[in-house]
PDB file of C-alpha atoms in Angstrom:
ATOM      1  CA  LYS A   1     -23.769  -0.214 -50.510  1.00 51.00           C
ATOM      2  CA  GLU A   2     -23.348  -0.052 -46.738  1.00 60.00           C
ATOM      3  CA  ARG A   3     -21.460  -3.358 -46.732  1.00 60.00           C
ATOM      4  CA  ILE A   4     -19.055  -2.079 -49.376  1.00 53.00           C
ATOM      5  CA  GLU A   5     -18.420   1.088 -47.356  1.00 62.00           C
ATOM      6  CA  GLU A   6     -17.756  -0.967 -44.244  1.00 62.00           C
ATOM      7  CA  VAL A   7     -15.214  -3.152 -46.043  1.00 59.00           C
ATOM      8  CA  GLU A   8     -13.519  -0.088 -47.511  1.00 63.00           C
ATOM      9  CA  VAL A   9     -13.168   1.486 -44.055  1.00 64.00           C
ATOM     10  CA  LEU A  10     -11.588  -1.670 -42.641  1.00 63.00           C
ATOM     11  CA  GLU A  11      -9.228  -1.925 -45.613  1.00 63.00           C
ATOM     12  CA  ARG A  12      -8.049   1.662 -45.101  1.00 67.00           C
ATOM     13  CA  ILE A  13      -7.395   0.917 -41.411  1.00 59.00           C
ATOM     14  CA  ILE A  14      -5.262  -2.077 -42.380  1.00 59.00           C
ATOM     15  CA  LEU A  15      -3.212   0.163 -44.687  1.00 59.00           C
ATOM     16  CA  ASP A  16      -2.864   2.962 -42.106  1.00 62.00           C
ATOM     17  CA  PRO A  17      -3.772   1.749 -38.553  1.00 60.00           C
ATOM     18  CA  LYS A  18      -3.245   5.184 -37.021  1.00 64.00           C
ATOM     19  CA  THR A  19      -6.385   6.408 -38.773  1.00 62.00           C
ATOM     20  CA  ALA A  20      -8.627   3.896 -36.956  1.00 63.00           C
ATOM     21  CA  GLY A  21     -10.218   6.504 -34.705  1.00 62.00           C
ATOM     22  CA  GLU A  22     -11.059   8.846 -37.558  1.00 68.00           C
ATOM     23  CA  GLU A  23     -12.142   6.116 -39.975  1.00 67.00           C
ATOM     24  CA  THR A  24     -14.540   4.400 -37.572  1.00 73.00           C
ATOM     25  CA  LYS A  25     -16.144   7.646 -36.407  1.00 75.00           C
ATOM     26  CA  VAL A  26     -18.828   7.182 -39.065  1.00 75.00           C
ATOM     27  CA  PHE A  27     -19.871   3.877 -37.442  1.00 79.00           C
ATOM     28  CA  PHE A  28     -19.732   5.349 -33.948  1.00 82.00           C
ATOM     29  CA  ASP A  29     -21.796   8.431 -34.839  1.00 85.00           C
ATOM     30  CA  LYS A  30     -24.342   6.399 -36.799  1.00 84.00           C
ATOM     31  CA  ALA A  31     -24.736   3.965 -33.884  1.00 87.00           C
ATOM     32  CA  ASN A  32     -25.452   6.799 -31.452  1.00 88.00           C
ATOM     33  CA  ILE A  33     -28.048   8.358 -33.753  1.00 91.00           C
ATOM     34  CA  ILE A  34     -29.783   5.027 -34.344  1.00 88.00           C
ATOM     35  CA  LYS A  35     -29.714   4.250 -30.618  1.00 90.00           C
ATOM     36  CA  GLU A  36     -31.499   7.551 -29.855  1.00 90.00           C
ATOM     37  CA  GLN A  37     -34.176   6.510 -32.361  1.00 92.00           C
ATOM     38  CA  GLY A  38     -34.729   3.284 -30.412  1.00 90.00           C
ATOM     39  CA  GLN A  39     -33.310   1.001 -33.120  1.00 92.00           C
ATOM     40  CA  TYR A  40     -31.225  -0.919 -30.629  1.00 90.00           C
ATOM     41  CA  LYS A  41     -30.364  -4.022 -32.669  1.00 90.00           C
ATOM     42  CA  LYS A  42     -29.088  -1.922 -35.556  1.00 88.00           C
ATOM     43  CA  ALA A  43     -27.175   0.316 -33.134  1.00 89.00           C
ATOM     44  CA  VAL A  44     -25.485  -2.771 -31.674  1.00 91.00           C
ATOM     45  CA  ARG A  45     -24.255  -3.719 -35.136  1.00 85.00           C
ATOM     46  CA  TYR A  46     -22.680  -0.309 -35.741  1.00 83.00           C
ATOM     47  CA  PHE A  47     -21.106  -0.149 -32.286  1.00 85.00           C
ATOM     48  CA  GLN A  48     -19.607  -3.574 -32.974  1.00 85.00           C
ATOM     49  CA  LEU A  49     -18.319  -2.364 -36.353  1.00 80.00           C
ATOM     50  CA  SER A  50     -16.781   0.644 -34.646  1.00 80.00           C
ATOM     51  CA  GLN A  51     -15.034  -1.583 -32.139  1.00 77.00           C
ATOM     52  CA  ARG A  52     -13.893  -3.988 -34.840  1.00 76.00           C
ATOM     53  CA  GLY A  53     -12.234  -1.207 -36.800  1.00 72.00           C
ATOM     54  CA  LEU A  54     -10.717   0.373 -33.716  1.00 70.00           C
ATOM     55  CA  LYS A  55      -9.408  -2.974 -32.476  1.00 70.00           C
ATOM     56  CA  LEU A  56      -7.914  -3.573 -35.907  1.00 65.00           C
ATOM     57  CA  GLY A  57      -5.959  -0.362 -35.536  1.00 61.00           C
ATOM     58  CA  LEU A  58      -5.124  -0.958 -31.883  1.00 58.00           C
ATOM     59  CA  ASP A  59      -3.673  -4.387 -32.678  1.00 56.00           C
ATOM     60  CA  ARG A  60      -1.364  -2.893 -35.269  1.00 52.00           C
ATOM     61  CA  VAL A  61      -0.123   0.171 -33.431  1.00 49.00           C
ATOM     62  CA  ARG A  62       1.447  -0.820 -30.139  1.00 49.00           C
ATOM     63  CA  VAL A  63       3.007   1.219 -27.403  1.00 44.00           C
ATOM     64  CA  LYS A  64       5.913  -0.161 -25.362  1.00 40.00           C
ATOM     65  CA  ASN A  65       4.674  -2.168 -22.346  1.00 41.00           C
ATOM     66  CA  ASN A  66       1.104  -1.491 -23.417  1.00 44.00           C
ATOM     67  CA  PRO A  67      -0.344  -3.938 -25.982  1.00 43.00           C
ATOM     68  CA  ILE A  68      -3.740  -2.236 -26.200  1.00 45.00           C
ATOM     69  CA  LEU A  69      -3.210   1.492 -25.992  1.00 44.00           C
ATOM     70  CA  THR A  70      -2.485   3.570 -29.089  1.00 44.00           C
ATOM     71  CA  ASN A  71      -3.113   7.267 -29.687  1.00 47.00           C
ATOM     72  CA  GLY A  72      -5.510   8.876 -27.258  1.00 49.00           C
ATOM     73  CA  SER A  73      -8.376   9.576 -29.664  1.00 52.00           C
ATOM     74  CA  THR A  74      -8.522   5.965 -30.868  1.00 58.00           C
ATOM     75  CA  TYR A  75      -8.399   4.649 -27.311  1.00 65.00           C
ATOM     76  CA  ASP A  76     -11.105   7.046 -26.080  1.00 70.00           C
ATOM     77  CA  THR A  77     -13.391   6.160 -28.980  1.00 73.00           C
ATOM     78  CA  TYR A  78     -12.858   2.441 -28.410  1.00 76.00           C
ATOM     79  CA  PHE A  79     -14.010   2.597 -24.811  1.00 81.00           C
ATOM     80  CA  ALA A  80     -16.791   5.087 -25.569  1.00 83.00           C
ATOM     81  CA  SER A  81     -18.069   2.653 -28.194  1.00 83.00           C
ATOM     82  CA  MET A  82     -17.846  -0.297 -25.815  1.00 86.00           C
ATOM     83  CA  GLY A  83     -19.597   1.661 -23.060  1.00 89.00           C
ATOM     84  CA  ASN A  84     -22.375   2.764 -25.387  1.00 89.00           C
ATOM     85  CA  LEU A  85     -22.737  -0.810 -26.598  1.00 91.00           C
ATOM     86  CA  ALA A  86     -23.157  -1.962 -22.998  1.00 92.00           C
ATOM     87  CA  ASN A  87     -25.786   0.735 -22.398  1.00 91.00           C
ATOM     88  CA  THR A  88     -27.616  -0.315 -25.562  1.00 92.00           C
ATOM     89  CA  TYR A  89     -27.771  -3.900 -24.342  1.00 93.00           C
ATOM     90  CA  ILE A  90     -29.196  -2.645 -21.041  1.00 92.00           C
ATOM     91  CA  ASP A  91     -31.850  -0.639 -22.933  1.00 91.00           C
ATOM     92  CA  MET A  92     -32.694  -3.862 -24.810  1.00 92.00           C
ATOM     93  CA  LYS A  93     -32.957  -5.649 -21.435  1.00 92.00           C
ATOM     94  CA  ASP A  94     -30.136  -7.951 -22.559  1.00 94.00           C
ATOM     95  CA  TYR A  95     -28.449  -7.643 -19.185  1.00 93.00           C
ATOM     96  CA  THR A  96     -26.106 -10.584 -19.690  1.00 93.00           C
ATOM     97  CA  SER A  97     -24.515  -9.013 -22.784  1.00 94.00           C
ATOM     98  CA  GLY A  98     -24.362  -5.662 -21.024  1.00 93.00           C
ATOM     99  CA  GLN A  99     -22.635  -7.288 -18.064  1.00 95.00           C
ATOM    100  CA  GLU A 100     -20.076  -8.930 -20.356  1.00 94.00           C
ATOM    101  CA  CYS A 101     -19.228  -5.554 -21.892  1.00 92.00           C
ATOM    102  CA  TYR A 102     -18.841  -3.911 -18.476  1.00 94.00           C
ATOM    103  CA  LEU A 103     -16.642  -6.784 -17.266  1.00 95.00           C
ATOM    104  CA  GLU A 104     -14.391  -6.371 -20.303  1.00 91.00           C
ATOM    105  CA  ILE A 105     -14.165  -2.619 -19.786  1.00 91.00           C
ATOM    106  CA  LEU A 106     -13.252  -3.133 -16.124  1.00 94.00           C
ATOM    107  CA  ALA A 107     -10.555  -5.710 -16.940  1.00 92.00           C
ATOM    108  CA  LEU A 108      -8.968  -3.458 -19.569  1.00 87.00           C
ATOM    109  CA  HIS A 109      -9.028  -0.401 -17.310  1.00 89.00           C
ATOM    110  CA  GLU A 110      -7.427  -2.374 -14.495  1.00 92.00           C
ATOM    111  CA  LYS A 111      -4.681  -3.450 -16.882  1.00 86.00           C
ATOM    112  CA  LEU A 112      -4.095  -0.022 -18.389  1.00 84.00           C
ATOM    113  CA  TYR A 113      -4.596   2.264 -15.408  1.00 87.00           C
ATOM    114  CA  GLY A 114      -4.584   0.245 -12.213  1.00 91.00           C
ATOM    115  CA  ILE A 115      -7.315  -0.387  -9.665  1.00 94.00           C
ATOM    116  CA  GLY A 116      -7.473   3.135  -8.238  1.00 95.00           C
ATOM    117  CA  HIS A 117      -7.820   5.156 -11.445  1.00 94.00           C
ATOM    118  CA  LYS A 118     -11.010   7.176 -11.971  1.00 94.00           C
ATOM    119  CA  ASN A 119     -11.855   5.259 -15.165  1.00 91.00           C
ATOM    120  CA  THR A 120     -11.485   1.927 -13.382  1.00 94.00           C
ATOM    121  CA  LEU A 121     -13.720   3.137 -10.571  1.00 96.00           C
ATOM    122  CA  LEU A 122     -16.317   4.324 -13.085  1.00 94.00           C
ATOM    123  CA  ALA A 123     -16.255   0.841 -14.610  1.00 94.00           C
ATOM    124  CA  CYS A 124     -16.879  -0.614 -11.123  1.00 96.00           C
ATOM    125  CA  ASN A 125     -19.831   1.731 -10.700  1.00 96.00           C
ATOM    126  CA  ASN A 126     -21.364   0.781 -14.057  1.00 94.00           C
ATOM    127  CA  LEU A 127     -20.894  -2.926 -13.441  1.00 96.00           C
ATOM    128  CA  GLY A 128     -22.462  -2.556  -9.990  1.00 97.00           C
ATOM    129  CA  THR A 129     -25.493  -0.869 -11.530  1.00 95.00           C
ATOM    130  CA  CYS A 130     -25.801  -3.723 -14.033  1.00 95.00           C
ATOM    131  CA  TYR A 131     -25.638  -6.310 -11.246  1.00 96.00           C
ATOM    132  CA  LYS A 132     -28.339  -4.404  -9.367  1.00 96.00           C
ATOM    133  CA  ILE A 133     -30.623  -4.434 -12.406  1.00 94.00           C
ATOM    134  CA  LYS A 134     -30.066  -8.204 -12.644  1.00 94.00           C
ATOM    135  CA  GLU A 135     -30.921  -8.410  -8.915  1.00 95.00           C
ATOM    136  CA  ASP A 136     -27.509  -9.870  -8.098  1.00 96.00           C
ATOM    137  CA  PHE A 137     -27.332  -7.638  -5.058  1.00 97.00           C
ATOM    138  CA  GLU A 138     -24.266  -9.081  -3.322  1.00 97.00           C
ATOM    139  CA  LYS A 139     -22.140  -8.509  -6.427  1.00 97.00           C
ATOM    140  CA  ALA A 140     -23.734  -5.099  -6.910  1.00 97.00           C
ATOM    141  CA  LEU A 141     -22.795  -4.094  -3.383  1.00 98.00           C
ATOM    142  CA  ALA A 142     -19.223  -5.358  -3.817  1.00 98.00           C
ATOM    143  CA  MET A 143     -18.736  -3.260  -6.968  1.00 98.00           C
ATOM    144  CA  HIS A 144     -20.316  -0.121  -5.530  1.00 98.00           C
ATOM    145  CA  GLU A 145     -18.352  -0.491  -2.297  1.00 98.00           C
ATOM    146  CA  ARG A 146     -15.130  -0.862  -4.282  1.00 98.00           C
ATOM    147  CA  ALA A 147     -16.012   2.276  -6.263  1.00 98.00           C
ATOM    148  CA  TYR A 148     -16.900   4.181  -3.076  1.00 98.00           C
ATOM    149  CA  ILE A 149     -13.699   3.284  -1.220  1.00 98.00           C
ATOM    150  CA  GLY A 150     -11.596   4.039  -4.295  1.00 98.00           C
ATOM    151  CA  ARG A 151     -13.292   7.366  -4.957  1.00 98.00           C
ATOM    152  CA  LEU A 152     -13.058   8.325  -1.304  1.00 97.00           C
ATOM    153  CA  LYS A 153      -9.309   7.772  -1.461  1.00 97.00           C
ATOM    154  CA  LEU A 154      -8.926   9.454  -4.859  1.00 97.00           C
ATOM    155  CA  HIS A 155     -11.272  12.418  -4.510  1.00 97.00           C
ATOM    156  CA  GLY A 156     -12.165  12.753  -0.845  1.00 97.00           C
ATOM    157  CA  GLU A 157     -15.624  12.963   0.743  1.00 95.00           C
ATOM    158  CA  LEU A 158     -16.952  16.029  -1.074  1.00 96.00           C
ATOM    159  CA  HIS A 159     -16.816  14.896  -4.682  1.00 97.00           C
ATOM    160  CA  ILE A 160     -19.796  14.120  -6.883  1.00 97.00           C
ATOM    161  CA  ASP A 161     -18.454  10.673  -7.818  1.00 97.00           C
ATOM    162  CA  THR A 162     -17.841   9.699  -4.182  1.00 98.00           C
ATOM    163  CA  LEU A 163     -21.350  10.799  -3.245  1.00 98.00           C
ATOM    164  CA  THR A 164     -22.859   8.930  -6.207  1.00 97.00           C
ATOM    165  CA  SER A 165     -21.211   5.737  -4.986  1.00 98.00           C
ATOM    166  CA  ALA A 166     -22.458   6.321  -1.444  1.00 98.00           C
ATOM    167  CA  ASN A 167     -25.991   6.765  -2.770  1.00 98.00           C
ATOM    168  CA  SER A 168     -25.652   3.624  -4.898  1.00 98.00           C
ATOM    169  CA  MET A 169     -24.609   1.619  -1.851  1.00 98.00           C
ATOM    170  CA  GLY A 170     -27.607   2.954   0.028  1.00 98.00           C
ATOM    171  CA  SER A 171     -29.861   1.897  -2.822  1.00 97.00           C
ATOM    172  CA  VAL A 172     -28.519  -1.677  -2.864  1.00 98.00           C
ATOM    173  CA  TYR A 173     -28.926  -1.982   0.913  1.00 98.00           C
ATOM    174  CA  ASP A 174     -32.433  -0.548   0.575  1.00 97.00           C
ATOM    175  CA  VAL A 175     -33.878  -2.260  -2.490  1.00 95.00           C
ATOM    176  CA  GLY A 176     -31.896  -5.470  -2.574  1.00 95.00           C
ATOM    177  CA  LEU A 177     -30.694  -6.420   0.876  1.00 96.00           C
ATOM    178  CA  ASN A 178     -33.388  -4.891   3.108  1.00 95.00           C
ATOM    179  CA  ASP A 179     -30.689  -3.556   5.437  1.00 97.00           C
ATOM    180  CA  LEU A 180     -32.372  -0.349   6.552  1.00 98.00           C
ATOM    181  CA  ASP A 181     -29.633   0.760   8.935  1.00 98.00           C
ATOM    182  CA  ASN A 182     -26.913   0.643   6.293  1.00 98.00           C
ATOM    183  CA  ALA A 183     -29.271   2.096   3.698  1.00 98.00           C
ATOM    184  CA  LEU A 184     -29.888   5.075   5.990  1.00 98.00           C
ATOM    185  CA  LYS A 185     -26.159   5.389   6.722  1.00 98.00           C
ATOM    186  CA  TYR A 186     -25.116   5.703   3.081  1.00 98.00           C
ATOM    187  CA  TYR A 187     -28.146   7.717   1.978  1.00 98.00           C
ATOM    188  CA  SER A 188     -27.270  10.160   4.775  1.00 98.00           C
ATOM    189  CA  ILE A 189     -23.622  10.365   3.668  1.00 98.00           C
ATOM    190  CA  ALA A 190     -24.813  11.173   0.149  1.00 98.00           C
ATOM    191  CA  GLU A 191     -27.350  13.741   1.372  1.00 98.00           C
ATOM    192  CA  LYS A 192     -24.974  15.639   3.653  1.00 98.00           C
ATOM    193  CA  GLY A 193     -22.281  15.730   0.998  1.00 98.00           C
ATOM    194  CA  ARG A 194     -24.638  16.833  -1.751  1.00 98.00           C
ATOM    195  CA  VAL A 195     -26.058  19.632   0.379  1.00 98.00           C
ATOM    196  CA  LYS A 196     -22.528  20.916   1.089  1.00 97.00           C
ATOM    197  CA  LEU A 197     -21.299  20.484  -2.468  1.00 97.00           C
ATOM    198  CA  LEU A 198     -24.372  21.360  -4.543  1.00 97.00           C
ATOM    199  CA  GLY A 199     -26.558  23.299  -2.125  1.00 97.00           C
ATOM    200  CA  PRO A 200     -29.731  22.337  -0.224  1.00 96.00           C
ATOM    201  CA  ASN A 201     -32.068  22.990  -3.157  1.00 96.00           C
ATOM    202  CA  ALA A 202     -30.194  21.069  -5.847  1.00 96.00           C
ATOM    203  CA  ASN A 203     -32.117  18.212  -7.434  1.00 95.00           C
ATOM    204  CA  LYS A 204     -29.603  15.601  -6.207  1.00 97.00           C
ATOM    205  CA  SER A 205     -29.823  16.953  -2.655  1.00 97.00           C
ATOM    206  CA  LEU A 206     -33.607  16.739  -2.720  1.00 97.00           C
ATOM    207  CA  GLU A 207     -33.422  13.249  -4.220  1.00 97.00           C
ATOM    208  CA  SER A 208     -31.298  12.180  -1.243  1.00 98.00           C
ATOM    209  CA  GLN A 209     -33.835  13.653   1.160  1.00 97.00           C
ATOM    210  CA  LEU A 210     -36.548  11.575  -0.496  1.00 97.00           C
ATOM    211  CA  ASN A 211     -34.426   8.482   0.035  1.00 98.00           C
ATOM    212  CA  ILE A 212     -33.911   9.253   3.720  1.00 98.00           C
ATOM    213  CA  ALA A 213     -37.637   9.877   4.217  1.00 97.00           C
ATOM    214  CA  HIS A 214     -38.368   6.540   2.553  1.00 97.00           C
ATOM    215  CA  ILE A 215     -36.111   4.663   4.965  1.00 97.00           C
ATOM    216  CA  LYS A 216     -37.497   6.567   7.970  1.00 97.00           C
ATOM    217  CA  SER A 217     -41.018   5.517   6.975  1.00 96.00           C
ATOM    218  CA  LEU A 218     -39.954   1.872   6.630  1.00 96.00           C
ATOM    219  CA  LYS A 219     -38.427   2.053  10.100  1.00 96.00           C
ATOM    220  CA  GLY A 220     -41.765   3.266  11.446  1.00 94.00           C
ATOM    221  CA  LYS A 221     -40.629   6.852  12.074  1.00 95.00           C
ATOM    222  CA  ILE A 222     -43.639   8.325  10.299  1.00 94.00           C
ATOM    223  CA  ASP A 223     -43.532  11.800  11.853  1.00 93.00           C
ATOM    224  CA  GLU A 224     -39.848  12.215  10.944  1.00 96.00           C
ATOM    225  CA  ALA A 225     -40.472  10.993   7.409  1.00 96.00           C
ATOM    226  CA  THR A 226     -43.478  13.286   6.998  1.00 95.00           C
ATOM    227  CA  GLY A 227     -41.490  16.292   8.208  1.00 96.00           C
ATOM    228  CA  ILE A 228     -38.685  15.612   5.717  1.00 97.00           C
ATOM    229  CA  LEU A 229     -41.159  15.135   2.868  1.00 97.00           C
ATOM    230  CA  ARG A 230     -43.050  18.314   3.772  1.00 96.00           C
ATOM    231  CA  ARG A 231     -39.873  20.417   3.654  1.00 96.00           C
ATOM    232  CA  THR A 232     -38.641  18.689   0.506  1.00 97.00           C
ATOM    233  CA  LEU A 233     -41.964  19.183  -1.273  1.00 96.00           C
ATOM    234  CA  GLN A 234     -41.862  22.898  -0.464  1.00 96.00           C
ATOM    235  CA  LYS A 235     -38.402  23.133  -2.048  1.00 96.00           C
ATOM    236  CA  TYR A 236     -39.457  21.184  -5.119  1.00 96.00           C
ATOM    237  CA  GLU A 237     -42.463  23.425  -5.650  1.00 94.00           C
ATOM    238  CA  LYS A 238     -40.446  26.610  -5.160  1.00 94.00           C
ATOM    239  CA  HIS A 239     -37.510  25.697  -7.383  1.00 94.00           C
ATOM    240  CA  PHE A 240     -38.979  23.248  -9.924  1.00 94.00           C
ATOM    241  CA  GLY A 241     -42.765  23.781  -9.936  1.00 93.00           C
ATOM    242  CA  VAL A 242     -45.710  21.429  -9.458  1.00 92.00           C
ATOM    243  CA  GLU A 243     -45.438  19.950 -12.974  1.00 92.00           C
ATOM    244  CA  ASN A 244     -41.936  18.630 -12.334  1.00 93.00           C
ATOM    245  CA  LYS A 245     -41.801  14.802 -12.205  1.00 93.00           C
ATOM    246  CA  SER A 246     -39.757  14.795  -8.986  1.00 94.00           C
ATOM    247  CA  SER A 247     -42.220  17.220  -7.387  1.00 94.00           C
ATOM    248  CA  LYS A 248     -45.052  14.823  -8.203  1.00 94.00           C
ATOM    249  CA  ILE A 249     -43.148  11.850  -6.785  1.00 94.00           C
ATOM    250  CA  CYS A 250     -42.452  13.779  -3.590  1.00 95.00           C
ATOM    251  CA  ALA A 251     -46.137  14.739  -3.307  1.00 95.00           C
ATOM    252  CA  GLN A 252     -47.191  11.121  -3.775  1.00 94.00           C
ATOM    253  CA  ARG A 253     -44.772   9.948  -1.111  1.00 94.00           C
ATOM    254  CA  PHE A 254     -45.917  12.691   1.255  1.00 94.00           C
ATOM    255  CA  VAL A 255     -49.554  11.633   0.939  1.00 93.00           C
ATOM    256  CA  LYS A 256     -48.715   7.943   1.146  1.00 92.00           C
ATOM    257  CA  THR A 257     -46.641   8.470   4.285  1.00 92.00           C
ATOM    258  CA  MET A 258     -49.358  10.562   5.911  1.00 90.00           C
ATOM    259  CA  LEU A 259     -51.851   7.774   5.249  1.00 89.00           C
ATOM    260  CA  MET A 260     -49.547   5.317   7.017  1.00 88.00           C
ATOM    261  CA  LYS A 261     -50.540   7.027  10.253  1.00 81.00           C
ATOM    262  CA  GLY A 262     -54.185   6.161   9.666  1.00 74.00           C
ATOM    263  CA  GLN A 263     -56.864   8.763   9.120  1.00 67.00           C
ATOM    264  CA  LYS A 264     -58.085   8.533  12.715  1.00 67.00           C
ATOM    265  CA  ASP A 265     -54.644   9.565  13.975  1.00 74.00           C
ATOM    266  CA  LEU A 266     -54.332  12.528  11.614  1.00 81.00           C
ATOM    267  CA  GLY A 267     -55.086  15.908  13.103  1.00 81.00           C
ATOM    268  CA  GLN A 268     -57.438  18.334  11.389  1.00 85.00           C
ATOM    269  CA  GLU A 269     -54.560  20.455  10.073  1.00 87.00           C
ATOM    270  CA  GLU A 270     -52.702  17.408   8.778  1.00 87.00           C
ATOM    271  CA  MET A 271     -55.833  16.113   7.055  1.00 88.00           C
ATOM    272  CA  SER A 272     -56.418  19.496   5.436  1.00 90.00           C
ATOM    273  CA  GLU A 273     -52.775  19.728   4.324  1.00 90.00           C
ATOM    274  CA  MET A 274     -52.852  16.235   2.847  1.00 90.00           C
ATOM    275  CA  LYS A 275     -56.067  16.896   0.914  1.00 90.00           C
ATOM    276  CA  LYS A 276     -54.643  20.091  -0.564  1.00 92.00           C
ATOM    277  CA  VAL A 277     -51.587  18.203  -1.805  1.00 92.00           C
ATOM    278  CA  MET A 278     -53.799  15.452  -3.236  1.00 92.00           C
ATOM    279  CA  ILE A 279     -55.878  17.993  -5.129  1.00 91.00           C
ATOM    280  CA  ARG A 280     -52.878  20.020  -6.292  1.00 90.00           C
ATOM    281  CA  TYR A 281     -51.062  16.986  -7.647  1.00 89.00           C
ATOM    282  CA  LYS A 282     -54.071  14.771  -8.440  1.00 85.00           C
ATOM    283  CA  VAL A 283     -52.651  11.863  -6.460  1.00 77.00           C
ATOM    284  CA  ASN A 284     -54.204   9.266  -4.200  1.00 66.00           C
ATOM    285  CA  GLY A 285     -51.132   8.256  -2.209  1.00 47.00           C
ATOM    286  CA  LEU A 286     -51.073   4.729  -3.567  1.00 47.00           C
ATOM    287  CA  GLU A 287     -49.008   4.874  -6.744  1.00 46.00           C
ATOM    288  CA  GLU A 288     -46.034   6.734  -8.188  1.00 47.00           C
ATOM    289  CA  ASP A 289     -45.575   7.681 -11.836  1.00 44.00           C
TER     290      ASP A 289
END
């Protein structure tokens, strides 16, 4: 029955290509529902069906000087479907297929919009994240740097997308390239911007402070790292509570960083403070959830 319905949808698109967006919505919606249920292979099939129907319509309705673009709703659905397909592959840990989708999205956006358009820069960001997951850190950095420079030019310093790219660059320098100086540089850009844009107690601002503390500890600046974590933990507890996952991570990092000093070098007050945090959060300073 499903196969018959699929064929009927495609036949109707052939007869009236302008209906591609509306006709394939059933595939697109079904794919998203199935994906949320964790049925990734089945979701892939429906995303691919959605794209097939949309492409069928796109190939038959052409705009002057633009062989891909048709009406806005069909175009938007096509790229939403392709993006969701890429994300589904990533959830399946099929990073190669996910990368191929992101590369195709980037190439099409470059062709349709140009290299400096916000959609093109988003495609760079997503591809960079995929490269990072695959541990291809040089390519990841190149994509995130391209997104950062483009967003800086397009939006300016105080824009959430610009700051996201700065943070992503910091993460690649930190996790992949072990370049602590550049990691600190871009984490700091993200933190300062987020504090100005979102406020000092916003979750993203606190996340950036955790990142900075992490780099400070790796650079051997334990007292600085501990001070940042202490203040950040207080904010997490006040605004999000002790049961919040980020609060727990901050508590674990605080204890772990304190222990880096060595118990013999901890003062009585520091030891007491650390033990209270360990009891409150039931952590030992060695692992994060």
